[in-house]
Each structure stands twice: as C-alpha cells, then as structure tokens.
PDB file of C-alpha atoms in Angstrom:
ATOM      1  CA  MET Y1296      -1.155  20.388 -27.856  1.00  0.00           C
ATOM      2  CA  ARG Y1297      -4.187  22.576 -28.421  1.00  0.00           C
ATOM      3  CA  TRP Y1298      -7.271  20.680 -29.591  1.00  0.00           C
ATOM      4  CA  LEU Y1299     -10.015  21.795 -31.984  1.00  0.00           C
ATOM      5  CA  ASP Y1300     -12.099  23.430 -29.250  1.00  0.00           C
ATOM      6  CA  GLY Y1301      -9.097  25.444 -28.058  1.00  0.00           C
ATOM      7  CA  LYS Y1302      -8.466  23.299 -24.977  1.00  0.00           C
ATOM      8  CA  ASN Y1303      -5.140  21.658 -24.239  1.00  0.00           C
ATOM      9  CA  ILE Y1304      -4.968  17.896 -24.703  1.00  0.00           C
ATOM     10  CA  LEU Y1305      -2.178  15.366 -24.350  1.00  0.00           C
ATOM     11  CA  SER Y1306      -0.829  14.391 -27.756  1.00  0.00           C
ATOM     12  CA  ASN Y1307      -1.352  10.664 -27.157  1.00  0.00           C
ATOM     13  CA  ARG Y1308      -5.038  11.323 -26.368  1.00  0.00           C
ATOM     14  CA  ALA Y1309      -5.364  13.470 -29.489  1.00  0.00           C
ATOM     15  CA  SER Y1310      -3.790  10.704 -31.585  1.00  0.00           C
ATOM     16  CA  HIS Y1311      -6.177   8.124 -30.127  1.00  0.00           C
ATOM     17  CA  ILE Y1312      -9.245  10.298 -30.770  1.00  0.00           C
ATOM     18  CA  PHE Y1313      -8.153  11.209 -34.301  1.00  0.00           C
ATOM     19  CA  TYR Y1314      -7.057   7.735 -35.486  1.00  0.00           C
ATOM     20  CA  ILE Y1315      -8.968   5.258 -33.293  1.00  0.00           C
ATOM     21  CA  GLY Y1316     -11.969   6.943 -31.734  1.00  0.00           C
ATOM     22  CA  PRO Y1317     -13.313   8.660 -28.623  1.00  0.00           C
ATOM     23  CA  ILE Y1318     -12.007   7.942 -25.140  1.00  0.00           C
ATOM     24  CA  PRO Y1319     -14.793   6.781 -22.796  1.00  0.00           C
ATOM     25  CA  GLU Y1320     -15.253   8.524 -19.463  1.00  0.00           C
ATOM     26  CA  GLY Y1321     -12.920   7.140 -16.791  1.00  0.00           C
ATOM     27  CA  HIS Y1322     -10.436   5.701 -19.288  1.00  0.00           C
ATOM     28  CA  ILE Y1323      -6.909   6.750 -20.144  1.00  0.00           C
ATOM     29  CA  VAL Y1324      -4.615   6.099 -23.093  1.00  0.00           C
ATOM     30  CA  ARG Y1325      -1.875   3.557 -22.391  1.00  0.00           C
ATOM     31  CA  HIS Y1326       1.183   2.668 -24.448  1.00  0.00           C
ATOM     32  CA  ARG Y1327       1.919  -0.864 -25.646  1.00  0.00           C
ATOM     33  CA  CYS Y1328       5.483   0.227 -26.355  1.00  0.00           C
ATOM     34  CA  GLY Y1329       6.047   1.664 -22.871  1.00  0.00           C
ATOM     35  CA  ASN Y1330       7.158   5.038 -24.259  1.00  0.00           C
ATOM     36  CA  PRO Y1331       5.053   7.780 -22.618  1.00  0.00           C
ATOM     37  CA  GLY Y1332       5.774  10.243 -25.434  1.00  0.00           C
ATOM     38  CA  CYS Y1333       4.639   7.900 -28.216  1.00  0.00           C
ATOM     39  CA  VAL Y1334       1.716   8.986 -30.416  1.00  0.00           C
ATOM     40  CA  ASN Y1335       1.761   6.043 -32.846  1.00  0.00           C
ATOM     41  CA  PRO Y1336      -1.863   4.840 -32.937  1.00  0.00           C
ATOM     42  CA  LYS Y1337      -0.682   1.220 -33.273  1.00  0.00           C
ATOM     43  CA  HIS Y1338       0.975   1.552 -29.864  1.00  0.00           C
ATOM     44  CA  LEU Y1339      -2.019   3.106 -28.066  1.00  0.00           C
ATOM     45  CA  LEU Y1340      -4.742   1.319 -26.140  1.00  0.00           C
ATOM     46  CA  LEU Y1341      -7.405   2.276 -23.643  1.00  0.00           C
ATOM     47  CA  GLY Y1342      -7.379   1.274 -20.006  1.00  0.00           C
ATOM     48  CA  THR Y1343      -7.908   2.421 -16.449  1.00  0.00           C
ATOM     49  CA  GLN Y1344      -5.488   4.085 -14.070  1.00  0.00           C
ATOM     50  CA  GLU Y1345      -5.081   0.687 -12.368  1.00  0.00           C
ATOM     51  CA  ASP Y1346      -4.068  -0.822 -15.728  1.00  0.00           C
ATOM     52  CA  LYS Y1347      -1.503   1.946 -16.170  1.00  0.00           C
ATOM     53  CA  LEU Y1348      -0.051   1.298 -12.700  1.00  0.00           C
ATOM     54  CA  GLN Y1349       0.147  -2.425 -13.472  1.00  0.00           C
ATOM     55  CA  ASP Y1350       1.986  -1.604 -16.726  1.00  0.00           C
ATOM     56  CA  ALA Y1351       4.509   0.432 -14.704  1.00  0.00           C
ATOM     57  CA  ARG Y1352       4.964  -2.453 -12.237  1.00  0.00           C
ATOM     58  CA  ASP Y1353       5.379  -4.954 -15.065  1.00  0.00           C
ATOM     59  CA  ARG Y1354       8.035  -2.760 -16.633  1.00  0.00           C
ATOM     60  CA  ASP Y1355       9.700  -2.118 -13.260  1.00  0.00           C
ATOM     61  CA  ARG Y1356       9.265   1.632 -13.700  1.00  0.00           C
ATOM     62  CA  PHE Y1357       8.852   2.506 -10.033  1.00  0.00           C
ATOM     63  CA  ALA Y1358      11.944   3.868  -8.380  1.00  0.00           C
ATOM     64  CA  ARG Y1359      12.577   2.012  -5.151  1.00  0.00           C
ATOM     65  CA  GLY Y1360      15.256   1.738  -2.564  1.00  0.00           C
ATOM     66  CA  GLU Y1361      18.255   3.978  -3.061  1.00  0.00           C
ATOM     67  CA  GLN Y1362      17.044   4.958  -6.541  1.00  0.00           C
ATOM     68  CA  HIS Y1363      13.964   6.685  -5.118  1.00  0.00           C
ATOM     69  CA  PRO Y1364      14.471  10.471  -5.197  1.00  0.00           C
ATOM     70  CA  SER Y1365      13.516  10.913  -1.543  1.00  0.00           C
ATOM     71  CA  ALA Y1366      15.524   7.957  -0.236  1.00  0.00           C
ATOM     72  CA  HIS Y1367      17.437   8.861   2.899  1.00  0.00           C
ATOM     73  CA  LEU Y1368      18.712   5.385   3.720  1.00  0.00           C
ATOM     74  CA  THR Y1369      20.886   2.926   1.842  1.00  0.00           C
ATOM     75  CA  GLU Y1370      20.474  -0.830   1.464  1.00  0.00           C
ATOM     76  CA  GLU Y1371      23.366  -1.211   3.872  1.00  0.00           C
ATOM     77  CA  ASP Y1372      21.463   0.905   6.436  1.00  0.00           C
ATOM     78  CA  ILE Y1373      18.381  -1.293   6.010  1.00  0.00           C
ATOM     79  CA  ARG Y1374      20.357  -4.479   6.607  1.00  0.00           C
ATOM     80  CA  ALA Y1375      21.932  -2.931   9.720  1.00  0.00           C
ATOM     81  CA  ILE Y1376      18.509  -1.894  11.025  1.00  0.00           C
ATOM     82  CA  LEU Y1377      17.147  -5.392  10.482  1.00  0.00           C
ATOM     83  CA  ALA Y1378      20.140  -6.994  12.185  1.00  0.00           C
ATOM     84  CA  SER Y1379      20.009  -4.672  15.201  1.00  0.00           C
ATOM     85  CA  ASP Y1380      18.390  -5.558  18.520  1.00  0.00           C
ATOM     86  CA  GLU Y1381      18.256  -1.903  19.570  1.00  0.00           C
ATOM     87  CA  HIS Y1382      14.934  -0.166  20.185  1.00  0.00           C
ATOM     88  CA  ARG Y1383      13.449   1.557  17.165  1.00  0.00           C
ATOM     89  CA  ASP Y1384      13.653   4.983  18.872  1.00  0.00           C
ATOM     90  CA  ILE Y1385      17.437   4.637  19.148  1.00  0.00           C
ATOM     91  CA  LEU Y1386      17.670   3.467  15.534  1.00  0.00           C
ATOM     92  CA  ALA Y1387      15.469   6.340  14.427  1.00  0.00           C
ATOM     93  CA  LYS Y1388      17.781   8.898  16.010  1.00  0.00           C
ATOM     94  CA  ARG Y1389      20.869   7.241  14.551  1.00  0.00           C
ATOM     95  CA  TYR Y1390      19.471   7.149  11.009  1.00  0.00           C
ATOM     96  CA  ARG Y1391      17.580  10.448  11.305  1.00  0.00           C
ATOM     97  CA  VAL Y1392      14.173   8.999  10.468  1.00  0.00           C
ATOM     98  CA  THR Y1393      11.033   8.517  12.535  1.00  0.00           C
ATOM     99  CA  SER Y1394      10.484   5.632  14.906  1.00  0.00           C
ATOM    100  CA  ARG Y1395       7.414   4.744  12.867  1.00  0.00           C
ATOM    101  CA  TYR Y1396       9.533   4.468   9.717  1.00  0.00           C
ATOM    102  CA  ILE Y1397      11.947   2.113  11.500  1.00  0.00           C
ATOM    103  CA  SER Y1398       8.942   0.013  12.532  1.00  0.00           C
ATOM    104  CA  MET Y1399       7.689  -0.105   8.953  1.00  0.00           C
ATOM    105  CA  ILE Y1400      11.117  -1.281   7.774  1.00  0.00           C
ATOM    106  CA  GLN Y1401      11.246  -3.967  10.453  1.00  0.00           C
ATOM    107  CA  ARG Y1402       7.760  -5.203   9.521  1.00  0.00           C
ATOM    108  CA  GLY Y1403       8.556  -5.266   5.803  1.00  0.00           C
ATOM    109  CA  VAL Y1404       6.162  -2.462   4.878  1.00  0.00           C
ATOM    110  CA  ARG Y1405       8.987  -0.262   3.563  1.00  0.00           C
ATOM    111  CA  TRP Y1406      12.025  -1.474   1.633  1.00  0.00           C
ATOM    112  CA  SER Y1407      10.145  -4.736   1.113  1.00  0.00           C
ATOM    113  CA  HIS Y1408      12.373  -5.763  -1.793  1.00  0.00           C
ATOM    114  CA  ILE Y1409      15.227  -6.150   0.734  1.00  0.00           C
ATOM    115  CA  VAL Y1410      13.358  -6.834   3.937  1.00  0.00           C
ATOM    116  CA  VAL Y1411      11.472  -9.971   2.875  1.00  0.00           C
ATOM    117  CA  ASP Y1412      14.618 -12.088   2.814  1.00  0.00           C
ATOM    118  CA  HIS Y1413      15.877 -10.647   6.105  1.00  0.00           C
ATOM    119  CA  LEU Y1414      12.774 -10.599   8.305  1.00  0.00           C
ATOM    120  CA  PRO Y1415      13.458 -11.763  11.838  1.00  0.00           C
ATOM    121  CA  GLU Y1416      11.662 -14.963  12.854  1.00  0.00           C
ATOM    122  CA  LYS Y1417       9.359 -13.153  15.299  1.00  0.00           C
ATOM    123  CA  VAL Y1418       8.166 -10.851  12.503  1.00  0.00           C
ATOM    124  CA  ARG Y1419       7.609 -13.779  10.126  1.00  0.00           C
ATOM    125  CA  VAL Y1420       5.486 -15.537  12.736  1.00  0.00           C
ATOM    126  CA  ARG Y1421       3.531 -12.350  13.470  1.00  0.00           C
ATOM    127  CA  ARG Y1422       2.854 -11.917   9.733  1.00  0.00           C
ATOM    128  CA  GLN Y1423       1.577 -15.484   9.486  1.00  0.00           C
ATOM    129  CA  LEU Y1424      -0.797 -14.906  12.394  1.00  0.00           C
ATOM    130  CA  ALA Y1425      -1.807 -11.396  11.345  1.00  0.00           C
ATOM    131  CA  GLY Y1426      -4.851 -12.552   9.392  1.00  0.00           C
ATOM    132  CA  SER Y1427      -6.394 -13.995  12.528  1.00  0.00           C
ATOM    133  CA  GLY Y1428      -6.175 -10.814  14.565  1.00  0.00           C
ATOM    134  CA  GLN Y1429      -4.947 -12.797  17.541  1.00  0.00           C
ATOM    135  CA  GLY Y1430      -1.430 -12.635  16.131  1.00  0.00           C
ATOM    136  CA  HIS Y1431      -1.197  -8.913  16.776  1.00  0.00           C
ATOM    137  CA  HIS Y1432       0.978  -8.233  19.792  1.00  0.00           C
ATOM    138  CA  LYS Y1433      -1.443  -5.689  21.290  1.00  0.00           C
ATOM    139  CA  THR Y1434      -4.724  -7.521  20.907  1.00  0.00           C
ATOM    140  CA  HIS Y1435      -6.849  -8.527  23.837  1.00  0.00           C
ATOM    141  CA  LEU Y1436      -9.949  -9.461  21.860  1.00  0.00           C
ATOM    142  CA  THR Y1437     -11.150 -12.989  21.341  1.00  0.00           C
ATOM    143  CA  PRO Y1438     -13.113 -14.341  18.362  1.00  0.00           C
ATOM    144  CA  ASP Y1439     -16.259 -14.231  20.545  1.00  0.00           C
ATOM    145  CA  ASP Y1440     -15.616 -10.527  21.215  1.00  0.00           C
ATOM    146  CA  VAL Y1441     -15.326  -9.943  17.472  1.00  0.00           C
ATOM    147  CA  ARG Y1442     -18.646 -11.702  16.801  1.00  0.00           C
ATOM    148  CA  ALA Y1443     -20.303  -9.629  19.537  1.00  0.00           C
ATOM    149  CA  ILE Y1444     -18.896  -6.395  18.077  1.00  0.00           C
ATOM    150  CA  ARG Y1445     -20.224  -7.279  14.613  1.00  0.00           C
ATOM    151  CA  LYS Y1446     -23.707  -7.960  15.995  1.00  0.00           C
ATOM    152  CA  ASP Y1447     -23.813  -4.850  18.202  1.00  0.00           C
ATOM    153  CA  ASP Y1448     -25.997  -2.115  16.655  1.00  0.00           C
ATOM    154  CA  ARG Y1449     -25.053   0.646  19.088  1.00  0.00           C
ATOM    155  CA  VAL Y1450     -22.923   3.617  18.076  1.00  0.00           C
ATOM    156  CA  GLN Y1451     -19.267   2.761  17.639  1.00  0.00           C
ATOM    157  CA  SER Y1452     -18.085   4.934  20.510  1.00  0.00           C
ATOM    158  CA  LYS Y1453     -20.187   2.897  22.990  1.00  0.00           C
ATOM    159  CA  ILE Y1454     -18.944  -0.412  21.592  1.00  0.00           C
ATOM    160  CA  ALA Y1455     -15.359   0.860  21.664  1.00  0.00           C
ATOM    161  CA  ALA Y1456     -15.692   1.905  25.313  1.00  0.00           C
ATOM    162  CA  ASP Y1457     -17.124  -1.472  26.317  1.00  0.00           C
ATOM    163  CA  PHE Y1458     -14.323  -3.439  24.633  1.00  0.00           C
ATOM    164  CA  ASN Y1459     -11.539  -0.956  25.439  1.00  0.00           C
ATOM    165  CA  ILE Y1460     -10.631  -0.395  21.780  1.00  0.00           C
ATOM    166  CA  THR Y1461     -10.821   2.573  19.413  1.00  0.00           C
ATOM    167  CA  ARG Y1462     -13.814   3.505  17.281  1.00  0.00           C
ATOM    168  CA  GLN Y1463     -11.619   2.875  14.225  1.00  0.00           C
ATOM    169  CA  ALA Y1464     -10.961  -0.669  15.447  1.00  0.00           C
ATOM    170  CA  VAL Y1465     -14.721  -1.219  15.792  1.00  0.00           C
ATOM    171  CA  SER Y1466     -15.211   0.072  12.247  1.00  0.00           C
ATOM    172  CA  ASN Y1467     -12.436  -2.150  10.886  1.00  0.00           C
ATOM    173  CA  ILE Y1468     -13.938  -5.206  12.583  1.00  0.00           C
ATOM    174  CA  LYS Y1469     -17.446  -4.458  11.288  1.00  0.00           C
ATOM    175  CA  LEU Y1470     -16.111  -3.841   7.760  1.00  0.00           C
ATOM    176  CA  ARG Y1471     -14.028  -7.044   8.016  1.00  0.00           C
ATOM    177  CA  LYS Y1472     -10.764  -5.198   7.466  1.00  0.00           C
ATOM    178  CA  HIS Y1473      -9.550  -6.832  10.689  1.00  0.00           C
ATOM    179  CA  TRP Y1474     -10.341 -10.313  11.978  1.00  0.00           C
ATOM    180  CA  ARG Y1475     -11.507 -11.424   8.521  1.00  0.00           C
ATOM    181  CA  ASP Y1476     -11.106 -15.081   9.334  1.00  0.00           C
ATOM    182  CA  VAL Y1477     -13.592 -15.024  12.238  1.00  0.00           C
ATOM    183  CA  PRO Y1478     -16.916 -16.264  10.851  1.00  0.00           C
ATOM    184  CA  ASP Y1479     -20.263 -15.072  12.152  1.00  0.00           C
ATOM    185  CA  ASP Y1480     -22.165 -17.788  13.986  1.00  0.00           C
TER     186      ASP Y1480
END
C-alpha cells in the first residue's frame, strides 16, 4: 500500500506503525498467527530476520526434499545413492547432478532429513571425528602444526606454502573455523 509520504509500504508494517508504534531500524514485523497476509495488530510483533527464519522452521514452512521446487531427485533416488558403492562421478552421471552434489548427499549436507538415518558407518565415524580436524580424510596436519600456524605472524601465503595447505585453510585455522578443539599452549 502507499504510505503517507507517498512511498510503498507492506500492509503489515503499516498496521504495526499505525496501531502499535514505529519499527526500529533492523527489525521486521512478524506474525504470531503465521499468516503472512495478516494485518491484525494483535497478531503482529517485532523481531529480526533470524527470528522470522526460526518461525518458518518451527512451522515447517521450508519446502524440502521432493516438495522443493528445484528438486531433481526423489527420496527413492537418495536411498539408492546412499546404498550404492559406486563412485560419486558415476552416480552423478546416472542421476544427472554434479559429483559435488552426490558428495553432499552422502555426507548428509543435502537431503539431511532422509540421510541422517541412512548414513554409512564410515561417514558417521568421519562426522564424529570432524571436530578434531584429524578426522578429515585429506588432512596431514597435526595439532602441533595447528598451534604453529596460529602463532605464525607471516602472511598466509607463506604459511600455506610451508605447511602445504591453502591460504583459506590457514585462515580457517587462525579463525578457529577448523581444528577448534586444539587448544593453544
């Protein structure tokens, strides 16, 4: 709707401003009733975008699996992928998706509502070890290497070259995105 100053405004925001009061910067109007078109001031409350996303999760409003508009695979396909011992490149060609997508399914990153109950034992173990960094199948670093990387004040490209890792890996270690459980001595 068009507001007093001639600018367009969502009707729920207009209702909140008119009946309840101004909307602080960085806040949005949420709906207690869960109806996005509702303008009843008794149903409106302020919150953040994170609050709104949590409301959607609580109400199971996110389309997932086969109900997602861009879904290419079915739940049956996912179960077959998880049960297969074939390489992900072969599976990717068969199901007409990328090898990376097959990997994400196998690791439980995609289709997690199905995958969690069907994860192969090796993936479950890898997930349990993932917090340590040493559980990753490609790592060659030790906890002492991680401590040395964190203490090293040189540019990341030099550190990366010395430890045979990427600059991004150095950054992730220094920011404690990876190897979080390794304490500094």
